[in-house]
Structure formats: C-alpha cells, structure tokens
mmCIF file of C-alpha atoms and ligand atoms in Angstrom:
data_model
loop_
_atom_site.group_PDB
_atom_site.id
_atom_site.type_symbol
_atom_site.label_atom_id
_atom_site.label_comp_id
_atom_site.label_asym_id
_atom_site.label_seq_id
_atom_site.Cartn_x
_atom_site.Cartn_y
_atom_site.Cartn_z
ATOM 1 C CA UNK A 94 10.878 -80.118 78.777
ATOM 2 C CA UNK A 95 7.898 -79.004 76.994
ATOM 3 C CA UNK A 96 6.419 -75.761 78.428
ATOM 4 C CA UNK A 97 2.562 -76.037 79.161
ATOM 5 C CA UNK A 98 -0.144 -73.678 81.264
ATOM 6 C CA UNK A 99 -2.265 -74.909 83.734
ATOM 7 C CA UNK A 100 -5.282 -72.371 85.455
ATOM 8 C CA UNK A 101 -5.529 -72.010 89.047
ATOM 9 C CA UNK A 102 -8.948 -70.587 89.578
ATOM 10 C CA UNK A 103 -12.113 -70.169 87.650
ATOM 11 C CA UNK A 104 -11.035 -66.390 86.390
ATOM 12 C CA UNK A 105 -7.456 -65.913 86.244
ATOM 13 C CA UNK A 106 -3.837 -67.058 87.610
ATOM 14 C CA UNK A 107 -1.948 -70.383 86.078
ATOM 15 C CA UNK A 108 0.864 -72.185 86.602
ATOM 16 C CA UNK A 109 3.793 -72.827 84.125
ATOM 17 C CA UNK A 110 5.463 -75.851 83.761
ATOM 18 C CA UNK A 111 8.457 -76.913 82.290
ATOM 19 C CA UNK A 112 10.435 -73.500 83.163
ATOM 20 C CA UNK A 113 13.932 -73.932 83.665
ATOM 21 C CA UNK A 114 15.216 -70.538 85.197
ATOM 22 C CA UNK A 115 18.942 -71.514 85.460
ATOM 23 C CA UNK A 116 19.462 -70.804 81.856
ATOM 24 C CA UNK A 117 19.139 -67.660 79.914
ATOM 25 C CA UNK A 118 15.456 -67.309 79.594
ATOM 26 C CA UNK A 119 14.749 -68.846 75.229
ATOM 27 C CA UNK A 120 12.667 -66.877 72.859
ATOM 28 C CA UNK A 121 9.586 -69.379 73.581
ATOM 29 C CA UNK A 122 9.786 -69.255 77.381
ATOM 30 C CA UNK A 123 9.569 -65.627 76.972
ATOM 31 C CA UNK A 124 6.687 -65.635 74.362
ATOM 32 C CA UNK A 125 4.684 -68.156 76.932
ATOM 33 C CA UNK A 126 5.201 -65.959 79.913
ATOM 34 C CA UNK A 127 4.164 -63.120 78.157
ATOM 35 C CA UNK A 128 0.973 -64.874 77.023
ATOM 36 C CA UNK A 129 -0.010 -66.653 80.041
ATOM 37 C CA UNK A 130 0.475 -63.308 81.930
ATOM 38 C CA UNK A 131 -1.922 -61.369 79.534
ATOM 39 C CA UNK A 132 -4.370 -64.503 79.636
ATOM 40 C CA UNK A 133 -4.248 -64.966 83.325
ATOM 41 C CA UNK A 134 -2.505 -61.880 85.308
ATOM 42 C CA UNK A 135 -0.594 -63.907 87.337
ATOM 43 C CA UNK A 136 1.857 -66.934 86.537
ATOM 44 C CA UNK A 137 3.211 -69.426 89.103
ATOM 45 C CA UNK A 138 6.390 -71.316 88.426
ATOM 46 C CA UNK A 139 6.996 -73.877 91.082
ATOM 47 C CA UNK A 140 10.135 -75.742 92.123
ATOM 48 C CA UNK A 141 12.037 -71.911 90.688
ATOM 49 C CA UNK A 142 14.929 -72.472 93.092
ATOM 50 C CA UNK A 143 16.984 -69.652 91.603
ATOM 51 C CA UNK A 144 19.819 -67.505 92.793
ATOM 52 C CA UNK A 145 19.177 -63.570 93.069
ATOM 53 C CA UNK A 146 21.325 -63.616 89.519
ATOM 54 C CA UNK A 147 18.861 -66.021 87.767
ATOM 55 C CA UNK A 148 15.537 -64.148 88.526
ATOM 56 C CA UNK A 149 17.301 -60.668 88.103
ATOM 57 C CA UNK A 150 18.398 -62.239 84.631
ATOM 58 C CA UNK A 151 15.400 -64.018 84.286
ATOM 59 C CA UNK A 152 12.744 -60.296 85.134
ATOM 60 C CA UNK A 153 15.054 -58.567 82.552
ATOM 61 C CA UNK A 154 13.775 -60.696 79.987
ATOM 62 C CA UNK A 155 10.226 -59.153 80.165
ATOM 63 C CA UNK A 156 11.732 -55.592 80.915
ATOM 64 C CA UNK A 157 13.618 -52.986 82.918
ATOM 65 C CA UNK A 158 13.851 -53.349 86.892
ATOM 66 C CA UNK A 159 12.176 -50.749 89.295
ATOM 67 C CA UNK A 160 15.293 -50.355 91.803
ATOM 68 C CA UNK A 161 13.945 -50.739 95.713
ATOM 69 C CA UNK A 162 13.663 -47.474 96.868
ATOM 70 C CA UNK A 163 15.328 -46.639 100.243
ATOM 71 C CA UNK A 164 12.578 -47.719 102.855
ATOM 72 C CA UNK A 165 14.868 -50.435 104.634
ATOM 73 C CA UNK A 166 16.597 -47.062 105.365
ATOM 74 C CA UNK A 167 16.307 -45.785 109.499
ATOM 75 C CA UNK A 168 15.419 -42.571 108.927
ATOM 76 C CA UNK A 169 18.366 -40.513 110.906
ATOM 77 C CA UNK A 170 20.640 -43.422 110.979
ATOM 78 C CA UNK A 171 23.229 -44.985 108.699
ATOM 79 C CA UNK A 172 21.714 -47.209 105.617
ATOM 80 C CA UNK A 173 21.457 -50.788 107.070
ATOM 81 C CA UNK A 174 23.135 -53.801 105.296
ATOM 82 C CA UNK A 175 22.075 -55.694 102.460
ATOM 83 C CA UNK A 176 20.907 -59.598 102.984
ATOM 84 C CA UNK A 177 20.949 -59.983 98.885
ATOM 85 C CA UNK A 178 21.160 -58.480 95.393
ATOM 86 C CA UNK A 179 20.822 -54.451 95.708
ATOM 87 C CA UNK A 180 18.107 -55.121 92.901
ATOM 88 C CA UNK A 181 16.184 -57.188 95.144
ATOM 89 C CA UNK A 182 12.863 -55.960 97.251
ATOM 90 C CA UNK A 183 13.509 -57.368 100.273
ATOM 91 C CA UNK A 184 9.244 -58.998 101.627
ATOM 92 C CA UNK A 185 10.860 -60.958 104.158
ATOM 93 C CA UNK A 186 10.321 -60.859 107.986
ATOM 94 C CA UNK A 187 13.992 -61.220 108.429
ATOM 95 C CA UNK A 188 16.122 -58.964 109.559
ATOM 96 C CA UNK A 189 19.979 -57.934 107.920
ATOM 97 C CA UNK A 190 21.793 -61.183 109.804
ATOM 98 C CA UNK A 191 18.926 -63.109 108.696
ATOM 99 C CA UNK A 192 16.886 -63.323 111.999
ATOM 100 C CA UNK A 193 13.307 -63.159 112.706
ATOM 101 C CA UNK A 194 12.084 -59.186 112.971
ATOM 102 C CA UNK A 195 9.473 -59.637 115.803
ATOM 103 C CA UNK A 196 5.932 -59.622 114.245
ATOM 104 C CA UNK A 197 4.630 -56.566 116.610
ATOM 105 C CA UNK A 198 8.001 -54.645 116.439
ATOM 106 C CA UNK A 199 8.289 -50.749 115.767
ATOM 107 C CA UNK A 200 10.372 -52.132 112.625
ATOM 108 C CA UNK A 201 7.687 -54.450 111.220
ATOM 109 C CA UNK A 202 4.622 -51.853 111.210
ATOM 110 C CA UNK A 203 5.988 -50.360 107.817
ATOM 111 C CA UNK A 204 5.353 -53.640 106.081
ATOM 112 C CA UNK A 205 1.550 -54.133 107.857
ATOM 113 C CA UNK A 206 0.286 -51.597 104.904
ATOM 114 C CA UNK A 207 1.167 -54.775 102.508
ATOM 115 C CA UNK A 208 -1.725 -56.402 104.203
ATOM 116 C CA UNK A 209 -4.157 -54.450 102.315
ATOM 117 C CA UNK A 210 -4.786 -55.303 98.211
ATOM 118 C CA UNK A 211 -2.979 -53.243 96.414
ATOM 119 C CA UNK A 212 -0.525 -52.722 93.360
ATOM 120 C CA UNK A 213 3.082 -52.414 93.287
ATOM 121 C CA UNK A 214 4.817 -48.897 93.636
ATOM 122 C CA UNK A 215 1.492 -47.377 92.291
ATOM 123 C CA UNK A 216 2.882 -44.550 94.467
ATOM 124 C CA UNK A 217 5.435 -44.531 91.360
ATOM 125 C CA UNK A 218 4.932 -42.127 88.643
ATOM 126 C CA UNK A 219 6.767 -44.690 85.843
ATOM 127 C CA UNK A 220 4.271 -47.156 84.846
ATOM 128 C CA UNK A 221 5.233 -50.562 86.989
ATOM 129 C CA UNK A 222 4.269 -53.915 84.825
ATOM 130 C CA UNK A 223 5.184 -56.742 86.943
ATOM 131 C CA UNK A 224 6.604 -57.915 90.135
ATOM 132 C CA UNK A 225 8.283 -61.410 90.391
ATOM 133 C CA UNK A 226 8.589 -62.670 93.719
ATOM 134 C CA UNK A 227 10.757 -65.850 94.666
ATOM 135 C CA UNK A 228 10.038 -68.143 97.798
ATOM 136 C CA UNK A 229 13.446 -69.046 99.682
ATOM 137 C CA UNK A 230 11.933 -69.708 102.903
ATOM 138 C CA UNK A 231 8.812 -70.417 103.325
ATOM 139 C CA UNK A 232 6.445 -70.969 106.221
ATOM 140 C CA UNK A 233 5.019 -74.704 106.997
ATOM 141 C CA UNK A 234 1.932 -72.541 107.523
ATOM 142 C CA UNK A 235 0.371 -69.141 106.915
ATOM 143 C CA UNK A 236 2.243 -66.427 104.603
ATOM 144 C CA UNK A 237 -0.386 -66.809 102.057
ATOM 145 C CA UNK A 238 -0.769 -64.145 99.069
ATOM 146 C CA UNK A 239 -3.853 -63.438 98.364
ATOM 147 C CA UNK A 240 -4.429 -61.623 94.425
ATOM 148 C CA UNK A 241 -7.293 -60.349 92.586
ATOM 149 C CA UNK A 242 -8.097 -59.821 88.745
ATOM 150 C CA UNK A 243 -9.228 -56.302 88.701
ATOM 151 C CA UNK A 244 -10.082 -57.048 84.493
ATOM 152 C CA UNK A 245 -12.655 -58.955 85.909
ATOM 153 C CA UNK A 246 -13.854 -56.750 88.699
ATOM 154 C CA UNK A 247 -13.913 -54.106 85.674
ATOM 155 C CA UNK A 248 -16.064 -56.490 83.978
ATOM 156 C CA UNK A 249 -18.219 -56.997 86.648
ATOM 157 C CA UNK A 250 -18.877 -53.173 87.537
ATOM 158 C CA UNK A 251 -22.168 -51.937 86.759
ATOM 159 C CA UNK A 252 -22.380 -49.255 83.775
ATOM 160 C CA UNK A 253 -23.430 -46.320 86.165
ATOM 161 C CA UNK A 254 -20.112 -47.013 87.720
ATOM 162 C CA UNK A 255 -18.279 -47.916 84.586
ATOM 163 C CA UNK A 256 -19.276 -44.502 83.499
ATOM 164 C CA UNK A 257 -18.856 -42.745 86.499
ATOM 165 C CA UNK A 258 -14.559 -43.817 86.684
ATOM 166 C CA UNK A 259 -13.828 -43.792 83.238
ATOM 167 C CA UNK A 260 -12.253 -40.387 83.461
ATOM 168 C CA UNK A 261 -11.161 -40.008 86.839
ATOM 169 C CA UNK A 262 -7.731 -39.697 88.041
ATOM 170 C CA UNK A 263 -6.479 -41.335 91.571
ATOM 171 C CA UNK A 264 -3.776 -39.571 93.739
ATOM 172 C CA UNK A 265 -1.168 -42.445 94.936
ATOM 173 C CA UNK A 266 0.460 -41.358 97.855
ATOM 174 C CA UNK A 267 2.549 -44.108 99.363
ATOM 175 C CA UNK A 268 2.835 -42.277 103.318
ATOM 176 C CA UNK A 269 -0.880 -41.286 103.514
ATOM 177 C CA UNK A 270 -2.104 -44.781 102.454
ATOM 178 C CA UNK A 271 0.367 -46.446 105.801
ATOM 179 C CA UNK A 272 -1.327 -43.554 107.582
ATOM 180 C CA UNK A 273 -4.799 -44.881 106.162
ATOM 181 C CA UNK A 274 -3.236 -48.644 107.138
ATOM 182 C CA UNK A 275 -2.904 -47.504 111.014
ATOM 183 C CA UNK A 276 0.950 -46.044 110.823
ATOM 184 C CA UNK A 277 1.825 -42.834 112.438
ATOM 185 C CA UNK A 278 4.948 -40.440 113.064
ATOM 186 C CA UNK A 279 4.887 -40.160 109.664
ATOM 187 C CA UNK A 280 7.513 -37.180 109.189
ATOM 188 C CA UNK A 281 7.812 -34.724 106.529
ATOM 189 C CA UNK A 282 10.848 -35.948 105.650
ATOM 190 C CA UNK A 283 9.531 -39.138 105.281
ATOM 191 C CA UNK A 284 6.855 -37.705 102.960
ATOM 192 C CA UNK A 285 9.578 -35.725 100.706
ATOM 193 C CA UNK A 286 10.890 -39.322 99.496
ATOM 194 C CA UNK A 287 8.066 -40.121 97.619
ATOM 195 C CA UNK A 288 5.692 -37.360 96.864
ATOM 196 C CA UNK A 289 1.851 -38.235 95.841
ATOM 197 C CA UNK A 290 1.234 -39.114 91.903
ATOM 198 C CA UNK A 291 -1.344 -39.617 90.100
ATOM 199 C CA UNK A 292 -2.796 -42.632 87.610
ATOM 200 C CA UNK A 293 -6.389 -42.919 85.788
ATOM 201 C CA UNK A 294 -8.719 -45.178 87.540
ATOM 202 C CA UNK A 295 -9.598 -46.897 84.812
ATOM 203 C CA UNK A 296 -6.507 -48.632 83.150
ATOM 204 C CA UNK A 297 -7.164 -50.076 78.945
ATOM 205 C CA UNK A 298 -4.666 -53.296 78.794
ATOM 206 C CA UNK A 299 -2.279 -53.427 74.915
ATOM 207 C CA UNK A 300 -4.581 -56.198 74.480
ATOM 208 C CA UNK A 301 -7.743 -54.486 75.044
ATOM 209 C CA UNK A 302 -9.390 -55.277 78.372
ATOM 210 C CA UNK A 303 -9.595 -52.794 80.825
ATOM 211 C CA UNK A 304 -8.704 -52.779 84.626
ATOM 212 C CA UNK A 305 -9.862 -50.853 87.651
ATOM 213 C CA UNK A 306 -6.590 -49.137 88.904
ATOM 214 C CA UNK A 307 -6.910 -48.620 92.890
ATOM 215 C CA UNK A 308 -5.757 -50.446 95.741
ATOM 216 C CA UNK A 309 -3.858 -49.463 99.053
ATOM 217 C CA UNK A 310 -1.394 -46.563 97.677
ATOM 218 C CA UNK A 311 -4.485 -44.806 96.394
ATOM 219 C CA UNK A 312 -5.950 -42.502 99.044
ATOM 220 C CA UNK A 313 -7.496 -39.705 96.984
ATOM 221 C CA UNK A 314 -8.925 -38.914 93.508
ATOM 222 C CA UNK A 315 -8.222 -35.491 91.729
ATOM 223 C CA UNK A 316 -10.773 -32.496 91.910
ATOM 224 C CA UNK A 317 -12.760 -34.280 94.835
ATOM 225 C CA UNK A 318 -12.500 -33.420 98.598
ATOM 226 C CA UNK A 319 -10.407 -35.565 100.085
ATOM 227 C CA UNK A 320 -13.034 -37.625 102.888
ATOM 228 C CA UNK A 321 -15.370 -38.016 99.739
ATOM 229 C CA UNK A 322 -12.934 -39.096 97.529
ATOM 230 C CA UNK A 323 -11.696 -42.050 100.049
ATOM 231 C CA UNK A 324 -15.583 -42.918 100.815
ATOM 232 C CA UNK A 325 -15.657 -43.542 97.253
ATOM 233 C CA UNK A 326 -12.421 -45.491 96.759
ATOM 234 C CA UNK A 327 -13.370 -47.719 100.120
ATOM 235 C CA UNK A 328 -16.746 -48.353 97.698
ATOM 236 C CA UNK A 329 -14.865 -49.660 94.826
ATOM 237 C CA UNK A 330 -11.968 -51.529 97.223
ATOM 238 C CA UNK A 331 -15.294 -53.340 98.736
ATOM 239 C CA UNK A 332 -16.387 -53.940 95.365
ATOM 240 C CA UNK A 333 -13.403 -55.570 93.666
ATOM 241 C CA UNK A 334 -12.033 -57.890 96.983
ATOM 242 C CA UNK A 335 -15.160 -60.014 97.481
ATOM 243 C CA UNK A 336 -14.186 -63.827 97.704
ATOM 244 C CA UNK A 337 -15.004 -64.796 93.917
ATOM 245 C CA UNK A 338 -12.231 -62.345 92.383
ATOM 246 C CA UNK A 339 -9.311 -63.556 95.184
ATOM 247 C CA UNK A 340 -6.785 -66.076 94.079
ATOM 248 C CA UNK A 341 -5.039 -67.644 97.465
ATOM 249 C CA UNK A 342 -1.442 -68.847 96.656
ATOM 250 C CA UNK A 343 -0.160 -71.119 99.095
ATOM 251 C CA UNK A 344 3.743 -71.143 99.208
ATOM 252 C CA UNK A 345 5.856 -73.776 98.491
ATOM 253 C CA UNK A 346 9.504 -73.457 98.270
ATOM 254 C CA UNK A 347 10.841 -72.569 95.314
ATOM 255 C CA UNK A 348 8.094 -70.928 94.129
ATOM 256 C CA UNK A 349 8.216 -67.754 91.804
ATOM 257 C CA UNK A 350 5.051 -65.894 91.285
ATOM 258 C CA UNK A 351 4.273 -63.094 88.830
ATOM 259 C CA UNK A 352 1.632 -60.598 88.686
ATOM 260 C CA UNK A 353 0.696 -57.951 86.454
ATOM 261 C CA UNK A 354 0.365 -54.596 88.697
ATOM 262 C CA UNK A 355 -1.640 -52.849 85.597
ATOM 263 C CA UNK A 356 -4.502 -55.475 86.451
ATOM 264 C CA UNK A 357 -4.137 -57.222 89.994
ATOM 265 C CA UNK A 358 -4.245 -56.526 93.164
ATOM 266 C CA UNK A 359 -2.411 -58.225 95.984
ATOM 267 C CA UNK A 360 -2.092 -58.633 99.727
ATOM 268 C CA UNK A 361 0.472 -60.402 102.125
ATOM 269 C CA UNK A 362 -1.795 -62.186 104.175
ATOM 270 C CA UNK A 363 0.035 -61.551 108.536
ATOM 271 C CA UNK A 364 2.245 -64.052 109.347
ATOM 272 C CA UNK A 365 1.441 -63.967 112.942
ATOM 273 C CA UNK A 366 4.003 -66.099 115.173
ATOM 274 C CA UNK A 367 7.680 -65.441 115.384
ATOM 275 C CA UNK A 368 7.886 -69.323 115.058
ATOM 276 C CA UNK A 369 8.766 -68.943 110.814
ATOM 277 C CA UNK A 370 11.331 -67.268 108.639
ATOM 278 C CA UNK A 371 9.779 -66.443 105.367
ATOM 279 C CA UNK A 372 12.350 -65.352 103.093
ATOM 280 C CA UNK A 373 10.575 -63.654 99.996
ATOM 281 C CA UNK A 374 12.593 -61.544 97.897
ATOM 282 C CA UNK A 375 10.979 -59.440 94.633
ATOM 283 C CA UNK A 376 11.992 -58.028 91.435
ATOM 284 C CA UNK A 377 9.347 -55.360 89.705
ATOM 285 C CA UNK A 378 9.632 -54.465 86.473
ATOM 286 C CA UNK A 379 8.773 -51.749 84.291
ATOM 287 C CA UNK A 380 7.164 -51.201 81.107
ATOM 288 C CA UNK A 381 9.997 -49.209 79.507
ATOM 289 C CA UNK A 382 13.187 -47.840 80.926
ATOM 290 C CA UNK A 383 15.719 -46.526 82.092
ATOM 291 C CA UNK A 384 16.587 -48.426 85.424
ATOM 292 C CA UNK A 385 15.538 -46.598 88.247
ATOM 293 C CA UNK A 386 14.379 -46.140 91.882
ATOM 294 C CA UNK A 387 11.031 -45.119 92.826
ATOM 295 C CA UNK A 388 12.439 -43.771 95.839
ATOM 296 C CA UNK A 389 13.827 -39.981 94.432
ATOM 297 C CA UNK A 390 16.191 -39.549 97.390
ATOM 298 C CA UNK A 391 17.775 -42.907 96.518
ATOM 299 C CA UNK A 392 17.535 -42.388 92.524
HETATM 300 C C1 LIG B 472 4.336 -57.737 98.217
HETATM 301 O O1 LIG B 472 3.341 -57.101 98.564
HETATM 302 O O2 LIG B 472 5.033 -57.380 97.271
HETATM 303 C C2 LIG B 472 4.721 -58.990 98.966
HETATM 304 C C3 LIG B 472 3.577 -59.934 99.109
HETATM 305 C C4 LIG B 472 3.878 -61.003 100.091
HETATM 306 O O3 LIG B 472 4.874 -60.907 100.836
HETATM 307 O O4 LIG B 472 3.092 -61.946 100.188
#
C-alpha cells in the first residue's frame, strides 16, 4: 500500500497511512516517519494492532530505547510483576493481573502528574527524541491525549521573551514537579532515584526551528530563586497551552501515536470512572545510545 500523510490540525500532527507494522519497518517507511515527524511533531498510525515485539522492533528503527525506569516499583517492597515487554512504559490504569487500579487510589496518584503538559523523561539527562505509544484497550469514552507544538508556541513568543529564554537553563526534577502536581510523602529515597538535571529552555531542532523546552518535569531555572523561577515557568506554561496550539487525539484501538519530546508537549487527559480499562503501553526513544534506564537505581 502506498504510504501517504494526512494533517490533523491547522499547525501540526498527521496521520500516516498505509503503515504496515508487522513487518520489519522498509527504508521508505522509515524516511516518511522521519519526515512527517519533523513536518508535524506528532504522527498517528491507526488500525497499528501490533504485538509489544513489533513496536519495540518497529521504535528501534528511528533509534535506541529509553528503558522504564523503576517507578512501578513499591518503594520498601519486592519489584511487582510485569503485564508486558520489560521495554515497555506501562500508561495504563491496569494493574499487574490486568484489573482496573481504582482512579482515586494511593497507587494511581503517581500517574495524576501526567495530567499536566509536559515532555517525556525531561527529568532525564540523555536527550529523549520520541515516545511511541500503542492503544490496546481503549476507552468508549474519555482517555483523550491532548499535545501541543511548542515550535509554534516558540514562534508565537514575543521578542522580549524570545530574548529573555534564549540562554536560560531549566532544572528538571521529576519528584518536585509530582510535588508541584499535588503528591506528597515524597521520601529522600525516592528523590535519590532520579536526581534534578538540567536542559536549555530554548531547544534549536537539526532542521532549524526552535522549540520552547518546559513542561511539567521543569520546576526551576538555574541562577534564579526558586519561587521566581516557577512564577516565570507558570508564565510561559500559560503561554504555550492556550486552545489554538492543543492537538486532542481521540483513541481508537489500534492506534500508535508518536511525538517528538524535543518539540511537544503532552497531557493524559483523567479518565475518571472505574467503568474502562485503557491499556496504553509506550516505547521512548533516544537520540543516540547506548540502551538505558533513566531511572539510575534500575540502570
Ligand atoms: C504519557 O504521558 O506518556 C501517556 C499519555 C497518555 O496516557 O495519554
């Protein structure tokens, strides 16, 4: 089948057609992914209905995996059970036997800091690219993901601001931004698995274009106090999620959706009712290798 690229949405996201994931992904399906990504920042292949193997295989094409870290640990208990591949990231609501987690459980809170926009494993000092995430089980209703173009909210910035970020640097701190999102009892040992890091603010694209590099993970920028420094993030968050820049995807089965983490942000939108399963599992991939965990403890 011929592969073609259809937009989504007046600034960015498209859909791919013609994929066929079950086979080992051909030089041209690879050269059109990696084009409609840079054109649009995030690619939707519907009807994906692939086995863990396929989209590992399939992510590898377009570089190395980011290995989940080891937050489905229980801190103080023993490592729970695996539901799929180890290279997976496990977005579901389900639990290791493949039931529902309650939505206002102690166990679900971690994931609530998903709700905000932001970019993949930012907290991650290795420069993510992508993240490829795979519908098994979707909702009938609600689940959406919601995605912004952060090129375009670049764009849009005004050139006192534009000058202003160009050379600052964000802290990333993965604990203090679920303490930002409402989660406490956040431990020190908790902290020690993934210590803060830090990116630019501004991000330049290979191709050119440049992105504004914030989102949920980043609570902080270097040299500033810290209060100030999240008044001023909270400015550009407000900034870059008004309605025009969001891109609603609205599950269907089978669907695989890619973003670029160097330019989008995203957000899990709360699936509030116990009624659903939604089965979501994620690769993310690097820009270069080798293999590895974010998570240090589990490296
Ligand atoms: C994620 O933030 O990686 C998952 C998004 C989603 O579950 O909609």
């Amino acid at each position: 089948m011929t592969l073609s690229v259809h937009p989504l949405h007046p600034i960015f996201a498209a859909e791919i057609v013609g994929a066929d994931l079950t086979e080992p992904p051909s030089p041209e399906l690879v050269a059109t992914v990696e084009k409609a990504m840079e054109d649009h920042a995030v690619a939707v292949v519907r009807g994906a209905n692939v086995s863990d193997a396929d989209h590992i295989r399939f992510s590898r094409a377009f570089g190395p995996l980011e290995l989940p870290p080891g937050l489905n640990r229980a801190f103080g208990t023993a490592p729970r059970k695996r539901r799929m591949a180890p290279e997976l990231f496990d977005a579901s609501n389900l639990d290791e036997n493949g039931e529902i987690i309650p939505y206002n459980s102690e166990r679900r809170k971690l994931a609530k800091g998903a709700e905000r926009f932001h970019t993949d494993s930012s907290f991650n000092a290795l420069p993510t690219k992508w993240s490829l995430l795979l519908g098994h089980i979707v909702p009938p209703e609600g689940g959406d993901t919601h995605f912004i173009d952060t090129r375009a909210v670049y764009d849009e910035l005004s050139d006192a601001t534009r000058a202003k970020i160009e050379d600052l640097v964000a802290i990333h701190d993965f604990w203090r931004g679920r303490e930002r999102a409402g989660l406490t009892g956040v431990t020190d040992e908790m902290r020690a698995t993934m210590p803060p890091v830090t990116h630019p603010l501004v991000r330049t694209m290979n191709y050119g274009r440049k992105s504004l590099y914030v989102g949920g993970h980043a609570t902080g920028i270097t040299g500033w106090p810290e209060e100030e420094a999240w008044a001023y993030l909270q400015e550009l968050y407000a900034f870059a999620t008004q309605d025009k820049f969001i891109y609603i995807h609205k599950w269907r089965q089978g669907d695989l959706v890619i973003w670029d983490n160097r330019c989008t942000m995203h957000r899990a939108t709360p699936l509030e009712t116990d009624a659903y399963k939604r089965d979501v599992r994620r690769t993310t991939i690097n820009e270069y290798g080798p293999e590895r965990s974010a998570d240090p403890i589990a490296a």
